[in-house]
Amino acid sequence: MRLLSKLILIFFGMELAIFLGVSSIPFYMPAVAQKFNSTAGAVDSEPYVPMVITIFSHNLMIALSEFIPIIGIGMLIYTTYSTGMVLSAFTTTVYHIPGIAAAVILLTLPHSWLELPSYAVAAGSGLYVILTRDWRRFVMMIPFVALELLMAASVESAEIYFRSVNSYYFWLAGAPLLVMLYLVYEYLQKKADILAPKPQTTTSVFIQGQPIQNQYVPEQNIVDQDLNAASVMENQGNYFTASQYYWNAIITLIGIVSKKTGFMPITLDDYFNAARLLGEKYSSEIPSLFDQAYKERTEGNFNEFRNTALSLITKLKAIDNTH
């Protein structure tokens, strides 16, 4: 599992725990309940499209604040706590029932599972970019969260606007949207895997004892440069950056060898196809090693990935040197 995905799951679990925990506390707050009732009533009285825009814009502003590195984590905690508190205050004051009951009911509705994960994606992306400096993946998540919140607002508005329809029927729309969002997320992650820029470090990289400085470097030497940098990063304990350098070396080598067969890979799918073609032409182990390296890197298994990567690089180098 990718580091970003792990962070999102952690924050989503934290979000649910805070929401359920705070909503289970009875808050008798008439002023808060009255303000919430007034605000909700104003939104509920709007036509469908303006209601979607109102809910979407409000939730998007919250999510954007949670994208801010480090600060976003505090915003996630604060907004989740506030939501649980207001819900508890409203149900306790107006209906005299525990807020946790309303919270559980909300979590059975489709819009909740479209909306709530978006905040975890935002906060997780903010922490992720601090840990990895992978700004490309971070930026990709902003329109993704906006799309997610637009879908959530559309479903939530439908639940409110069509009051005569049982809200659970909207799972007929919510479930396919969740699947679609997952597929979009995976597509963006795979795109980021292959398009991620080479990581930059302040460590000087040497080829045969000579520093590389603003000069043309042959592709074969770029591979050596990446391997050298990977070793430096590994010795410093920076395994994420080391794995990126190993992956760069693999991608560069597959590109070099593929050119000799007349095939120029561009997308991630192209590189999988290139590995398969190289396996058919040169070594049957290449496709399985490439698949394994991609999986181990994605799951964050650095030691396993490094060993697989080095085996694959050795085979690709041998092909390049003999053909």
Tab-separated table of C-alpha atoms in Angstrom:
chain	number	residue	atom	x	y	z
A	1	MET	CA	0.000	0.000	0.000
A	2	ARG	CA	1.293	3.460	-0.905
A	3	LEU	CA	2.374	5.775	1.889
A	4	LEU	CA	-0.303	8.302	0.903
A	5	SER	CA	-3.008	5.629	1.062
A	6	LYS	CA	-1.814	4.580	4.519
A	7	LEU	CA	-1.940	8.167	5.766
A	8	ILE	CA	-5.440	8.641	4.342
A	9	LEU	CA	-6.691	5.502	6.107
A	10	ILE	CA	-5.105	6.604	9.386
A	11	PHE	CA	-6.701	10.049	9.219
A	12	PHE	CA	-10.046	8.623	8.148
A	13	GLY	CA	-10.024	6.265	11.139
A	14	MET	CA	-9.097	9.179	13.404
A	15	GLU	CA	-11.865	11.291	11.869
A	16	LEU	CA	-14.503	8.614	12.505
A	17	ALA	CA	-13.267	8.051	16.056
A	18	ILE	CA	-13.435	11.776	16.908
A	19	PHE	CA	-16.836	12.227	15.261
A	20	LEU	CA	-18.413	9.258	17.032
A	21	GLY	CA	-16.655	9.990	20.316
A	22	VAL	CA	-17.639	13.669	20.499
A	23	SER	CA	-21.202	13.070	19.287
A	24	SER	CA	-21.665	10.552	22.106
A	25	ILE	CA	-21.090	13.349	24.665
A	26	PRO	CA	-24.398	15.075	25.580
A	27	PHE	CA	-24.141	18.825	24.912
A	28	TYR	CA	-27.156	20.827	26.048
A	29	MET	CA	-26.592	24.063	24.116
A	30	PRO	CA	-29.817	25.807	23.023
A	31	ALA	CA	-28.027	28.667	21.233
A	32	VAL	CA	-25.907	26.276	19.142
A	33	ALA	CA	-28.945	24.118	18.374
A	34	GLN	CA	-30.970	27.152	17.287
A	35	LYS	CA	-28.189	28.462	15.040
A	36	PHE	CA	-27.733	25.043	13.431
A	37	ASN	CA	-31.479	24.671	12.886
A	38	SER	CA	-31.655	28.120	11.277
A	39	THR	CA	-28.682	27.493	8.971
A	40	ALA	CA	-29.868	24.026	7.962
A	41	GLY	CA	-33.369	25.340	7.337
A	42	ALA	CA	-32.049	28.043	5.008
A	43	VAL	CA	-30.064	25.498	2.995
A	44	ASP	CA	-32.909	22.954	2.927
A	45	SER	CA	-35.285	25.532	1.419
A	46	GLU	CA	-33.060	26.172	-1.627
A	47	PRO	CA	-33.709	24.641	-5.062
A	48	TYR	CA	-31.588	21.587	-5.913
A	49	VAL	CA	-28.745	23.188	-7.919
A	50	PRO	CA	-28.185	26.174	-5.567
A	51	MET	CA	-28.272	23.719	-2.671
A	52	VAL	CA	-25.527	21.642	-4.307
A	53	ILE	CA	-23.428	24.781	-4.840
A	54	THR	CA	-23.929	25.949	-1.234
A	55	ILE	CA	-22.992	22.597	0.319
A	56	PHE	CA	-20.110	22.020	-2.106
A	57	SER	CA	-18.527	25.458	-1.634
A	58	HIS	CA	-18.765	25.217	2.163
A	59	ASN	CA	-17.200	21.755	2.295
A	60	LEU	CA	-14.531	22.644	-0.273
A	61	MET	CA	-13.324	25.584	1.837
A	62	ILE	CA	-12.949	23.221	4.790
A	63	ALA	CA	-11.062	20.652	2.720
A	64	LEU	CA	-8.703	23.256	1.225
A	65	SER	CA	-7.730	24.396	4.710
A	66	GLU	CA	-6.961	20.790	5.601
A	67	PHE	CA	-4.542	20.500	2.672
A	68	ILE	CA	-2.210	22.953	4.421
A	69	PRO	CA	0.756	20.846	5.618
A	70	ILE	CA	0.699	20.178	9.385
A	71	ILE	CA	-1.910	22.901	9.997
A	72	GLY	CA	-4.393	20.771	8.061
A	73	ILE	CA	-4.196	18.018	10.680
A	74	GLY	CA	-5.276	20.491	13.354
A	75	MET	CA	-8.060	21.727	11.068
A	76	LEU	CA	-9.277	18.167	10.553
A	77	ILE	CA	-9.404	17.567	14.296
A	78	TYR	CA	-11.135	20.901	14.943
A	79	THR	CA	-13.773	20.598	12.203
A	80	THR	CA	-14.537	16.975	13.094
A	81	TYR	CA	-14.854	17.871	16.776
A	82	SER	CA	-17.101	20.833	15.911
A	83	THR	CA	-19.330	18.679	13.699
A	84	GLY	CA	-19.759	16.070	16.424
A	85	MET	CA	-20.424	18.707	19.067
A	86	VAL	CA	-23.043	20.583	16.992
A	87	LEU	CA	-24.787	17.337	16.074
A	88	SER	CA	-24.911	16.284	19.721
A	89	ALA	CA	-26.102	19.739	20.828
A	90	PHE	CA	-28.910	19.707	18.264
A	91	THR	CA	-30.200	16.206	18.952
A	92	THR	CA	-29.778	16.488	22.736
A	93	THR	CA	-31.420	19.920	22.978
A	94	VAL	CA	-34.202	19.529	20.415
A	95	TYR	CA	-35.023	15.823	20.342
A	96	HIS	CA	-33.576	14.705	23.693
A	97	ILE	CA	-31.797	11.766	22.110
A	98	PRO	CA	-28.062	10.957	22.208
A	99	GLY	CA	-25.997	12.512	19.456
A	100	ILE	CA	-24.300	9.179	18.828
A	101	ALA	CA	-27.616	7.817	17.509
A	102	ALA	CA	-27.791	10.580	14.896
A	103	ALA	CA	-24.105	10.115	14.062
A	104	VAL	CA	-24.568	6.406	13.391
A	105	ILE	CA	-27.605	7.119	11.198
A	106	LEU	CA	-25.618	9.722	9.240
A	107	LEU	CA	-22.883	7.164	8.638
A	108	THR	CA	-25.389	4.844	6.995
A	109	LEU	CA	-26.237	7.460	4.347
A	110	PRO	CA	-24.323	7.511	1.051
A	111	HIS	CA	-23.267	11.163	1.110
A	112	SER	CA	-21.280	10.602	4.329
A	113	TRP	CA	-19.028	8.029	2.656
A	114	LEU	CA	-18.451	10.376	-0.247
A	115	GLU	CA	-17.775	13.432	1.900
A	116	LEU	CA	-15.911	12.293	5.022
A	117	PRO	CA	-13.004	10.516	3.261
A	118	SER	CA	-12.260	13.699	1.308
A	119	TYR	CA	-11.123	15.460	4.490
A	120	ALA	CA	-8.822	12.547	5.301
A	121	VAL	CA	-7.399	12.741	1.766
A	122	ALA	CA	-6.713	16.459	2.271
A	123	ALA	CA	-5.014	16.106	5.657
A	124	GLY	CA	-3.132	12.988	4.551
A	125	SER	CA	-1.855	14.747	1.424
A	126	GLY	CA	-0.615	17.666	3.514
A	127	LEU	CA	1.423	15.386	5.769
A	128	TYR	CA	2.546	13.268	2.810
A	129	VAL	CA	4.106	16.208	0.982
A	130	ILE	CA	6.054	17.164	4.126
A	131	LEU	CA	7.422	13.627	4.438
A	132	THR	CA	8.266	13.078	0.772
A	133	ARG	CA	8.359	16.468	-1.036
A	134	ASP	CA	6.241	14.765	-3.714
A	135	TRP	CA	4.397	17.909	-4.784
A	136	ARG	CA	3.046	16.382	-8.000
A	137	ARG	CA	0.995	13.777	-6.132
A	138	PHE	CA	-0.094	16.419	-3.610
A	139	VAL	CA	-1.393	18.737	-6.350
A	140	MET	CA	-3.203	15.852	-8.058
A	141	MET	CA	-5.230	15.264	-4.909
A	142	ILE	CA	-6.715	18.779	-4.859
A	143	PRO	CA	-8.988	18.370	-7.934
A	144	PHE	CA	-9.702	14.813	-6.798
A	145	VAL	CA	-11.031	16.058	-3.453
A	146	ALA	CA	-13.042	18.747	-5.254
A	147	LEU	CA	-14.606	16.060	-7.461
A	148	GLU	CA	-15.324	13.911	-4.415
A	149	LEU	CA	-17.001	16.783	-2.576
A	150	LEU	CA	-19.055	17.747	-5.633
A	151	MET	CA	-20.415	14.212	-5.813
A	152	ALA	CA	-21.081	14.209	-2.069
A	153	ALA	CA	-22.932	17.530	-2.290
A	154	SER	CA	-24.988	16.259	-5.227
A	155	VAL	CA	-26.085	13.149	-3.333
A	156	GLU	CA	-26.669	14.988	-0.052
A	157	SER	CA	-28.766	17.625	-1.816
A	158	ALA	CA	-30.815	14.885	-3.465
A	159	GLU	CA	-31.415	13.266	-0.050
A	160	ILE	CA	-32.685	16.612	1.271
A	161	TYR	CA	-34.550	17.858	-1.801
A	162	PHE	CA	-36.404	14.618	-2.502
A	163	ARG	CA	-37.663	14.163	1.034
A	164	SER	CA	-40.438	11.834	-0.033
A	165	VAL	CA	-37.875	9.304	-1.258
A	166	ASN	CA	-36.166	7.031	1.258
A	167	SER	CA	-32.588	8.310	1.597
A	168	TYR	CA	-31.180	4.798	1.370
A	169	TYR	CA	-32.340	4.580	-2.248
A	170	PHE	CA	-29.604	7.069	-3.063
A	171	TRP	CA	-27.084	4.314	-2.456
A	172	LEU	CA	-28.035	3.306	-6.010
A	173	ALA	CA	-26.114	6.401	-7.082
A	174	GLY	CA	-23.690	6.591	-4.161
A	175	ALA	CA	-22.219	3.098	-4.538
A	176	PRO	CA	-21.227	3.499	-8.229
A	177	LEU	CA	-19.805	6.940	-7.447
A	178	LEU	CA	-17.647	5.443	-4.688
A	179	VAL	CA	-16.329	2.813	-7.102
A	180	MET	CA	-15.648	5.486	-9.709
A	181	LEU	CA	-13.785	7.637	-7.177
A	182	TYR	CA	-11.626	4.669	-6.179
A	183	LEU	CA	-10.745	4.029	-9.832
A	184	VAL	CA	-9.935	7.710	-10.369
A	185	TYR	CA	-7.754	7.691	-7.236
A	186	GLU	CA	-5.838	4.610	-8.432
A	187	TYR	CA	-5.413	6.122	-11.889
A	188	LEU	CA	-3.972	9.324	-10.422
A	189	GLN	CA	-1.621	7.366	-8.165
A	190	LYS	CA	-0.313	5.302	-11.073
A	191	LYS	CA	0.087	8.469	-13.115
A	192	ALA	CA	2.055	10.045	-10.266
A	193	ASP	CA	4.197	6.904	-9.931
A	194	ILE	CA	5.460	7.212	-13.450
A	195	LEU	CA	5.490	11.004	-13.787
A	196	ALA	CA	7.089	11.816	-10.441
A	197	PRO	CA	10.148	14.022	-10.969
A	198	LYS	CA	13.540	12.823	-9.889
A	199	PRO	CA	14.029	13.664	-6.228
A	200	GLN	CA	16.515	16.435	-5.498
A	201	THR	CA	19.018	16.282	-2.660
A	202	THR	CA	21.877	18.430	-1.453
A	203	THR	CA	24.202	15.450	-1.702
A	204	SER	CA	26.724	15.621	-4.540
A	205	VAL	CA	26.484	12.694	-6.930
A	206	PHE	CA	29.649	11.389	-8.561
A	207	ILE	CA	30.309	9.189	-11.555
A	208	GLN	CA	33.740	7.588	-11.432
A	209	GLY	CA	34.830	10.178	-8.884
A	210	GLN	CA	33.788	13.192	-10.988
A	211	PRO	CA	30.884	15.456	-9.938
A	212	ILE	CA	28.081	15.920	-12.449
A	213	GLN	CA	27.522	19.616	-13.105
A	214	ASN	CA	25.240	21.160	-15.750
A	215	GLN	CA	26.438	18.964	-18.569
A	216	TYR	CA	24.902	16.393	-20.876
A	217	VAL	CA	24.945	12.968	-19.269
A	218	PRO	CA	24.305	9.841	-21.390
A	219	GLU	CA	21.306	7.768	-20.352
A	220	GLN	CA	23.513	4.881	-19.232
A	221	ASN	CA	25.384	7.234	-16.908
A	222	ILE	CA	22.082	8.575	-15.573
A	223	VAL	CA	21.333	5.041	-14.429
A	224	ASP	CA	24.654	4.911	-12.566
A	225	GLN	CA	23.904	8.344	-11.122
A	226	ASP	CA	20.533	7.142	-9.850
A	227	LEU	CA	22.052	4.013	-8.314
A	228	ASN	CA	24.782	6.057	-6.672
A	229	ALA	CA	22.218	8.488	-5.263
A	230	ALA	CA	20.017	5.599	-4.108
A	231	SER	CA	22.921	4.179	-2.142
A	232	VAL	CA	23.621	7.569	-0.536
A	233	MET	CA	19.966	8.026	0.444
A	234	GLU	CA	19.777	4.478	1.793
A	235	ASN	CA	22.837	5.038	3.979
A	236	GLN	CA	21.186	8.200	5.323
A	237	GLY	CA	18.023	6.259	6.166
A	238	ASN	CA	15.954	8.106	3.551
A	239	TYR	CA	14.337	4.981	2.133
A	240	PHE	CA	11.523	6.744	0.287
A	241	THR	CA	13.924	8.834	-1.796
A	242	ALA	CA	16.223	5.831	-2.271
A	243	SER	CA	13.345	3.789	-3.666
A	244	GLN	CA	12.508	6.643	-6.058
A	245	TYR	CA	16.080	6.608	-7.392
A	246	TYR	CA	16.013	2.815	-7.831
A	247	TRP	CA	12.700	3.146	-9.663
A	248	ASN	CA	14.133	5.909	-11.894
A	249	ALA	CA	17.001	3.590	-12.806
A	250	ILE	CA	14.574	0.809	-13.762
A	251	ILE	CA	12.419	3.116	-15.870
A	252	THR	CA	15.438	4.618	-17.630
A	253	LEU	CA	16.906	1.197	-18.433
A	254	ILE	CA	13.637	-0.189	-19.755
A	255	GLY	CA	13.397	2.888	-21.964
A	256	ILE	CA	16.965	2.409	-23.240
A	257	VAL	CA	16.511	-1.275	-24.084
A	258	SER	CA	13.011	-0.768	-25.517
A	259	LYS	CA	14.327	1.814	-27.986
A	260	LYS	CA	16.443	-0.934	-29.532
A	261	THR	CA	13.269	-2.852	-30.327
A	262	GLY	CA	11.550	0.216	-31.788
A	263	PHE	CA	9.149	0.675	-28.886
A	264	MET	CA	9.078	3.936	-26.897
A	265	PRO	CA	7.216	3.591	-23.569
A	266	ILE	CA	5.538	6.717	-22.183
A	267	THR	CA	2.773	5.809	-19.744
A	268	LEU	CA	2.959	3.332	-16.868
A	269	ASP	CA	0.956	0.826	-18.907
A	270	ASP	CA	3.520	1.244	-21.698
A	271	TYR	CA	6.302	0.249	-19.313
A	272	PHE	CA	4.414	-2.859	-18.230
A	273	ASN	CA	3.970	-3.745	-21.902
A	274	ALA	CA	7.634	-2.960	-22.573
A	275	ALA	CA	8.680	-5.317	-19.764
A	276	ARG	CA	6.482	-8.039	-21.261
A	277	LEU	CA	7.975	-7.519	-24.741
A	278	LEU	CA	11.527	-7.556	-23.338
A	279	GLY	CA	10.655	-10.764	-21.532
A	280	GLU	CA	9.553	-12.362	-24.781
A	281	LYS	CA	12.639	-11.170	-26.649
A	282	TYR	CA	15.427	-11.411	-24.071
A	283	SER	CA	14.682	-12.808	-20.603
A	284	SER	CA	11.439	-14.351	-19.343
A	285	GLU	CA	12.148	-13.088	-15.799
A	286	ILE	CA	11.881	-9.389	-16.695
A	287	PRO	CA	8.050	-9.053	-16.632
A	288	SER	CA	7.694	-10.807	-13.266
A	289	LEU	CA	10.574	-8.816	-11.754
A	290	PHE	CA	9.072	-5.547	-13.012
A	291	ASP	CA	5.630	-6.462	-11.629
A	292	GLN	CA	7.171	-7.473	-8.317
A	293	ALA	CA	9.290	-4.309	-8.071
A	294	TYR	CA	6.268	-2.102	-8.765
A	295	LYS	CA	4.179	-3.907	-6.153
A	296	GLU	CA	6.901	-3.851	-3.468
A	297	ARG	CA	7.619	-0.158	-4.051
A	298	THR	CA	3.928	0.699	-3.937
A	299	GLU	CA	3.508	-1.216	-0.668
A	300	GLY	CA	6.559	0.459	0.855
A	301	ASN	CA	8.568	-2.778	1.335
A	302	PHE	CA	11.951	-1.133	0.809
A	303	ASN	CA	14.318	-4.053	1.434
A	304	GLU	CA	12.354	-6.405	-0.797
A	305	PHE	CA	11.989	-3.706	-3.446
A	306	ARG	CA	15.710	-2.900	-3.430
A	307	ASN	CA	16.678	-6.552	-3.923
A	308	THR	CA	14.160	-7.017	-6.732
A	309	ALA	CA	15.161	-3.711	-8.319
A	310	LEU	CA	18.856	-4.630	-8.323
A	311	SER	CA	18.113	-8.023	-9.874
A	312	LEU	CA	16.034	-6.396	-12.599
A	313	ILE	CA	18.614	-3.656	-13.196
A	314	THR	CA	21.388	-6.261	-13.538
A	315	LYS	CA	19.394	-8.140	-16.202
A	316	LEU	CA	18.494	-4.959	-18.082
A	317	LYS	CA	22.117	-3.754	-18.015
A	318	ALA	CA	23.276	-7.113	-19.368
A	319	ILE	CA	20.801	-6.825	-22.265
A	320	ASP	CA	21.909	-3.251	-22.959
A	321	ASN	CA	25.588	-4.222	-22.982
A	322	THR	CA	25.160	-7.245	-25.286
A	323	HIS	CA	22.688	-5.835	-27.824
